[in-house]
XYZ file of C-alpha atoms in Angstrom:
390
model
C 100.689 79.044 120.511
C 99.458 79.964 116.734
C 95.952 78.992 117.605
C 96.116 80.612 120.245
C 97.143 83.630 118.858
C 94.809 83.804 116.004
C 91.914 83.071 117.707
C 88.868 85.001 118.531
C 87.104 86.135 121.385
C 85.124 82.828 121.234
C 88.144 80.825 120.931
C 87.788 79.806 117.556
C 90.098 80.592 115.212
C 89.688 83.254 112.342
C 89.096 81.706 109.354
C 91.215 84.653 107.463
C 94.015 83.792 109.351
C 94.352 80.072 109.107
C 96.373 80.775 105.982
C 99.259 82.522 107.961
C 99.247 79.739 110.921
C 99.628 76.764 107.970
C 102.535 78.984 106.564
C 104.234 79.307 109.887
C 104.062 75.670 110.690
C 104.756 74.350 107.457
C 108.148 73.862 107.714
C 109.447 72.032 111.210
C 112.788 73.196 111.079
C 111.434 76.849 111.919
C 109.904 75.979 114.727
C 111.874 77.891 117.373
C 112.002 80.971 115.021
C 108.088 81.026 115.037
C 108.242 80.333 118.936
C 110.966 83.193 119.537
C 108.500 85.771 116.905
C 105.520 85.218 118.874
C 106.984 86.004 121.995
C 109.207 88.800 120.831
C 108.255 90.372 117.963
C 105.499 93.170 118.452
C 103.502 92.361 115.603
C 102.388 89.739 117.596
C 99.936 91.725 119.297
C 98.973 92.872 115.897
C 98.158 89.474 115.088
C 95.999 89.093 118.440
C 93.786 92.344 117.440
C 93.152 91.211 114.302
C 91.897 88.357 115.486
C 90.389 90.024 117.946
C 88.189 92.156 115.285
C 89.815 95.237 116.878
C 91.976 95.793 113.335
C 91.044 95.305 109.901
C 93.496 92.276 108.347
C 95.010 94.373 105.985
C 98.504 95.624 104.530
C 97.180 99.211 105.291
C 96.260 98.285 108.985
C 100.365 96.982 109.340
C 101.461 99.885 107.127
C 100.323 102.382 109.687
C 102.113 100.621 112.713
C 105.622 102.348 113.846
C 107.675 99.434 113.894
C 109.040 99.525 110.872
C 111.481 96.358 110.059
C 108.536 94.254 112.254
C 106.303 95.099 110.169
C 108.005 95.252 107.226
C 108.646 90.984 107.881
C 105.124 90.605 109.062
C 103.923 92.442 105.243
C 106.029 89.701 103.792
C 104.407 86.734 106.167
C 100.782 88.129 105.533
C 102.029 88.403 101.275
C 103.243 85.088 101.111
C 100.833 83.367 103.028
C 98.458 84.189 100.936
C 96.757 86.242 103.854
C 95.904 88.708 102.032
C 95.924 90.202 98.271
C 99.826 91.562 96.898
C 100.407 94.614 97.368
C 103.168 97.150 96.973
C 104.140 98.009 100.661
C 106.647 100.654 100.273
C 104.148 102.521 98.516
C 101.316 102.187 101.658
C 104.160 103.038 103.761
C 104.896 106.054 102.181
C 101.071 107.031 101.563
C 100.408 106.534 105.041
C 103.343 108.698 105.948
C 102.583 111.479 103.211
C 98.754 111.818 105.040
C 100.737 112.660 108.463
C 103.445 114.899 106.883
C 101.293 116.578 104.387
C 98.442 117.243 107.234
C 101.278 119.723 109.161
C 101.037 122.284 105.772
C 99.523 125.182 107.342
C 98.270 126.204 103.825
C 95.466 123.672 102.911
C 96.383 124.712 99.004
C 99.942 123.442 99.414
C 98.674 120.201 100.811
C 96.965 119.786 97.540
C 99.266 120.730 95.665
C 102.129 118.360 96.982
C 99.247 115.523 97.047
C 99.116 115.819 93.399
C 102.653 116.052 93.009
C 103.473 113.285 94.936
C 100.518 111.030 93.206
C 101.889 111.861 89.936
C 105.687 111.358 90.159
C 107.100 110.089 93.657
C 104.456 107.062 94.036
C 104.325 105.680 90.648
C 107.713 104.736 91.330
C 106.022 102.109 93.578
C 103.594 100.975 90.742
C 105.146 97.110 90.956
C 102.557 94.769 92.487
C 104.494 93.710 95.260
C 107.597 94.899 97.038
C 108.672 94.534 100.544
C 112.096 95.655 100.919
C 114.663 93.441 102.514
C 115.315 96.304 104.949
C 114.258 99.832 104.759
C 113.819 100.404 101.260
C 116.525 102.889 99.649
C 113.659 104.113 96.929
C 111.808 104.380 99.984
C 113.896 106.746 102.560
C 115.090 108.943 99.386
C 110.955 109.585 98.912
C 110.732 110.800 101.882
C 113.892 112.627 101.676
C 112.049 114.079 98.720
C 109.176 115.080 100.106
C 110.415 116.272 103.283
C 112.550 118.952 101.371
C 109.494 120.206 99.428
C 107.538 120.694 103.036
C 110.525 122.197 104.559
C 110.258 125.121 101.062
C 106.709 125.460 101.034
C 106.702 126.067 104.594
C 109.411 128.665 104.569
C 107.631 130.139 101.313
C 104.710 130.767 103.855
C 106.334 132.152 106.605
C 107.679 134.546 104.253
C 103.743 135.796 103.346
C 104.584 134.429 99.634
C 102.570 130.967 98.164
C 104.390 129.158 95.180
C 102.717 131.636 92.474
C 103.676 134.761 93.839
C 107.449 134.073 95.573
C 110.088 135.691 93.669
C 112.938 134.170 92.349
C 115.424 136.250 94.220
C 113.851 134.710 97.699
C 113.789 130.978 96.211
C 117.342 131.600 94.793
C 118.512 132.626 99.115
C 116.823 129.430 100.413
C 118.729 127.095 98.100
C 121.748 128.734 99.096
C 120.705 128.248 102.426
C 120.350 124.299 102.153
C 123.233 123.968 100.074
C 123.496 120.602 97.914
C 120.263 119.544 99.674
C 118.441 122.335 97.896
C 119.371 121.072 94.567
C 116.581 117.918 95.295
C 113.708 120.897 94.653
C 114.480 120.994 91.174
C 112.127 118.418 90.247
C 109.342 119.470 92.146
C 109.738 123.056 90.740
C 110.186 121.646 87.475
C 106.749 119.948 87.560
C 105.047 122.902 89.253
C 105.954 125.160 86.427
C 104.808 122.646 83.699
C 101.527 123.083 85.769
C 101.027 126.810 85.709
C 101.452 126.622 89.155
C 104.772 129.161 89.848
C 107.351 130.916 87.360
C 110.316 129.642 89.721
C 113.181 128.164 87.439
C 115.826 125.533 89.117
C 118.651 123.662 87.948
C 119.708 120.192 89.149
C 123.356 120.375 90.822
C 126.408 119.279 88.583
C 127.130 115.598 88.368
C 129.840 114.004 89.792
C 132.279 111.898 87.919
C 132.723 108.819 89.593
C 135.785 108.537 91.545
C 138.039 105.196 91.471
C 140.323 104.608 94.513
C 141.446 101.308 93.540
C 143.770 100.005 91.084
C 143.328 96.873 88.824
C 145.870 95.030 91.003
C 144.140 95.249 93.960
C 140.435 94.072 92.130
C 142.266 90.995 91.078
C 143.383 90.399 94.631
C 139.508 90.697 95.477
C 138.820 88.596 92.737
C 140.983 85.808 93.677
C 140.120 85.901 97.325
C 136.287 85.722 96.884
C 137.398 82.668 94.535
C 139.049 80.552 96.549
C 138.553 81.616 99.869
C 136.440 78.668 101.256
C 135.839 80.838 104.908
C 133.753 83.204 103.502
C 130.306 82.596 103.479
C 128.832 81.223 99.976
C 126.817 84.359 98.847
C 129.184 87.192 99.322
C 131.480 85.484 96.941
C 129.137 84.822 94.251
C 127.448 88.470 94.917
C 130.832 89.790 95.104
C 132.514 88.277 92.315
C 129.233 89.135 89.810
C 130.277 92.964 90.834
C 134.111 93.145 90.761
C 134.116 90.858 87.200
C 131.057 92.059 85.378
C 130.430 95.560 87.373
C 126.805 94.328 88.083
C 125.522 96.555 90.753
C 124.045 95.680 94.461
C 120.767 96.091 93.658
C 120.511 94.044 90.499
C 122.414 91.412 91.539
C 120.479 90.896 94.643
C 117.127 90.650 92.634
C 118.105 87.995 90.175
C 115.761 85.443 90.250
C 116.970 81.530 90.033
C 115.266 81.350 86.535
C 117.903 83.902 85.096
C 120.496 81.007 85.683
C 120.764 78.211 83.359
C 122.960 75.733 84.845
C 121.642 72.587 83.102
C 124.703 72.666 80.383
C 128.424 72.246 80.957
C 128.618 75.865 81.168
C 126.399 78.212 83.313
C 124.597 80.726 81.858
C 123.261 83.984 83.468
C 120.677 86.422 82.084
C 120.482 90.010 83.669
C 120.358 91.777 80.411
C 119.255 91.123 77.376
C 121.753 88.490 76.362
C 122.922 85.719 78.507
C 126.422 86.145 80.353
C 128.160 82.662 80.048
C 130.186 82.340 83.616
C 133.702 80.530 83.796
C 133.872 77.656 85.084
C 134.837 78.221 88.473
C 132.684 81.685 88.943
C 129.603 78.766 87.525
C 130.525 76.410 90.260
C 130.441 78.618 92.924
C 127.086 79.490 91.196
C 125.985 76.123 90.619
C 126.566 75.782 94.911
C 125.139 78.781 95.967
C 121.800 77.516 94.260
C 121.900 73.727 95.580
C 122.552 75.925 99.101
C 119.145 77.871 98.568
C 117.298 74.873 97.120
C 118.485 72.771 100.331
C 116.992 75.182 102.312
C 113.953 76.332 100.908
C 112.810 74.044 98.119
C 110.701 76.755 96.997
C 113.059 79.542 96.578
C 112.427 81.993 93.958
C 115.729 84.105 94.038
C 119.565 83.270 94.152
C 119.757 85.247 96.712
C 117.073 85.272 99.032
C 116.650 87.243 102.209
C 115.432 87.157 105.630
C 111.998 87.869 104.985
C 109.457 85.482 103.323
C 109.336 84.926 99.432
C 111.663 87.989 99.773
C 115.836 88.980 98.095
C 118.718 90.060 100.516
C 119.156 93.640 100.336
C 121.950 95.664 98.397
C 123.211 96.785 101.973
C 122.935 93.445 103.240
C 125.534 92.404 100.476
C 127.647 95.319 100.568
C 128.323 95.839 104.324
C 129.854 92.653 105.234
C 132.348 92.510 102.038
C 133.543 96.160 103.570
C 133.975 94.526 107.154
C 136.883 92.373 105.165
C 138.061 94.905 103.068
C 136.015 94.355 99.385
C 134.586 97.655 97.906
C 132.247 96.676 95.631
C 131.668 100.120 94.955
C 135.583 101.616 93.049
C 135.882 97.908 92.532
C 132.667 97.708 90.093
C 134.172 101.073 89.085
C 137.278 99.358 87.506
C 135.128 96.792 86.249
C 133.024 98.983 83.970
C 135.826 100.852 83.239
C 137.972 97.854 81.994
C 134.767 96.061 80.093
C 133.647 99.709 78.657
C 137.393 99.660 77.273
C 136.832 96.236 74.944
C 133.290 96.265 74.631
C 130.982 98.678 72.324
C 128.325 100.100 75.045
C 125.157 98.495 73.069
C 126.802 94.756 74.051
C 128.208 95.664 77.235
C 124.308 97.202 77.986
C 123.387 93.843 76.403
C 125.402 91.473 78.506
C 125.459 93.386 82.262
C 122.277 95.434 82.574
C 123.259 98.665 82.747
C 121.178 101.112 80.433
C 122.878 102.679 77.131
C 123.392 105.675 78.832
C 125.431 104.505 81.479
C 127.420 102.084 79.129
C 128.363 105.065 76.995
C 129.572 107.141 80.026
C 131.846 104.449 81.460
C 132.729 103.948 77.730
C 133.834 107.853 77.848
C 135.703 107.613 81.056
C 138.138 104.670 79.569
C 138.403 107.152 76.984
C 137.518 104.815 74.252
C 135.835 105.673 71.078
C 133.496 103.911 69.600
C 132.021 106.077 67.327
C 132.985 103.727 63.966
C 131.490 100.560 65.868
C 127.992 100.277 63.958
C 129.900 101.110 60.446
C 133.005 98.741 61.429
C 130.081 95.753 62.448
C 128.040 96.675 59.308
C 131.429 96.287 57.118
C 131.953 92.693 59.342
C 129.001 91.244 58.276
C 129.336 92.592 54.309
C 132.406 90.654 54.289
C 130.850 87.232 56.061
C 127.746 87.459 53.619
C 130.596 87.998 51.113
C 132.392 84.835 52.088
């Protein structure tokens, strides 16, 4: 059915995409997946044009298709297969998109303008090599989000016979009260287009929340203890779990840590996310030490402890989160309390150190315990006076 599928017009098959038919049968346990894709899946039919000559074989070529999460799986197949060159596939998404959004600016000097904008600040966000999102990508949606807002002003600036150098502030100032909190995401576009020379407009960004916790420390223990022991649950929502209500890791780090952050070759196992290695306890490193020999079982080549659905690919944040709220764990106030409890007895620069989190965020959560640690460099410099002393 691969040959078949991958062959051209002649009936031989296309030498660029042997690579993706030795992939897809390499592994015989898959074989009614690969049967059940070619039939259903409508990247299929992208396959046959390709073959066909009709399409280029390209990530741009399935970047352009409509069928998003297809083609988002098929990106991974063609990635991993080594099909064709790595790419970053969020960001030929979103180009691809920005040339059909950006082409409905009436003014052909906005267009520019929000080219440049968006070449300069939203896409470089995309700048790693290769990314194809275990589902649609967060960074991705909030883009266009973005982007969509700045369309949505520039278009109203239009209608209202202004263009971004000449609309007063007064008239800016009525259209974000119009949109509300939503306005508030212009700020950083506005921002950049003053920098430029390119409008006098001043924004602010809205006021940030402090985060809320809903939880007590009671009940994260009773989380804790269930995603311990309960042997019904399935293997990777306990260790994902655990890593957020012990160590407030969040979703989309913990999904991305790859199986060489994990030293599990000693008695005790050791995990690396920051710049210091966490060592587990011992029953957290079991479950661990499992959830590896789990992923290893099933793909001997597996690159991440927690891998997802698509090829050489992580699960998703949501993909973690969603079915721990289906039985009640909220990761989210839950790796509130955590970062609130470990802020309490650890000086932000080691809890940054041990967890990940930036300095920044240490020292708010450090704020919100209300602990000070204003005296910890002097206190550690005294410390090690008194060792070299000894």
């Amino acid at each position: 059915m691969l040959r078949q599928l991958i062959s051209r017009p002649d009936g031989t098959p296309h030498p660029d995409l042997l690579p993706l038919e030795k992939y897809m049968l390499a592994d015989a346990r898959r074989a009614e997946a690969v049967v059940g894709w070619i039939r259903k899946s409508p990247m299929a039919d992208v396959v046959r044009q390709m073959a066909q000559g009709v399409i280029t074989i390209s990530l741009h070529t399935v970047a352009a298709v409509p069928a998003t999460g297809a083609s988002g799986y098929f990106a991974a197949l063609l990635i991993e297969s080594g099909t064709v060159p790595p790419d970053n596939f969020d960001r030929l998404r979103l180009e691809h998109w920005e040339r059909e959004e950006f082409a409905k600016l009436r003014n052909p000097h906005d267009r520019q303008i929000l080219h440049r904008f968006a070449s300069w600040t939203i896409n470089r966000q995309f700048d790693e090599p290769v990314r194809v999102s275990g589902d649609e990508s967060l960074r991705l949606t909030r883009a266009r989000q973005q982007l969509t807002l700045i369309i949505d002003m520039l278009t109203w600036i239009d209608e209202l016979g202004y263009d971004l150098s000449t609309v007063p502030q007064r008239a800016f100032d009525g259209w974000l009260a119009l949109n509300g909190r939503r306005g508030y995401g212009a700020t950083r576009f506005v921002r950049w287009a003053r920098a430029q020379g390119l409008t006098r407009l001043r924004s602010t960004y809205g006021p940030r929340g402090v985060p809320t916790v809903e939880i007590s420390d009671d009940v994260r223990w009773t989380w804790v203890r269930r995603l311990m022991f309960d042997e019904t649950l399935r293997l990777s929502w306990r260790v994902g779990g655990l890593l957020a209500l012990v160590y407030g890791m969040i979703g989309t780090r913990i999904v991305m840590i790859p199986l060489s952050a994990v030293d599990a070759t000693d008695a005790n196992v050791r995990l690396t996310v920051g710049r210091e290695a966490l060592v587990l306890p011992d029953n957290l490193g079991d479950l661990v030490r499992r959830q590896i020999a789990a992923e290893r079982h099933r793909d001997p080549a597996a690159r991440w402890l927690f891998p997802g659905r698509r090829p050489g690919r992580h699960l998703s944040a949501r993909a973690l989160k969603t079915p721990l709220e289906k039985i009640g764990i909220h990761i989210g106030p839950g790796r509130a309390i955590a970062l609130m409890t470990l802020a309490r007895d650890i000086a932000p620069s080691v809890l940054s150190d041990l967890v990940g989190v930036s300095i920044e965020a240490a020292t708010r959560w450090s704020n919100l315990s209300s602990h000070d640690w204003s005296d910890y460099p002097r206190l550690r410099l005294s410390e090690d006076a008194s060792d070299a002393g000894r």
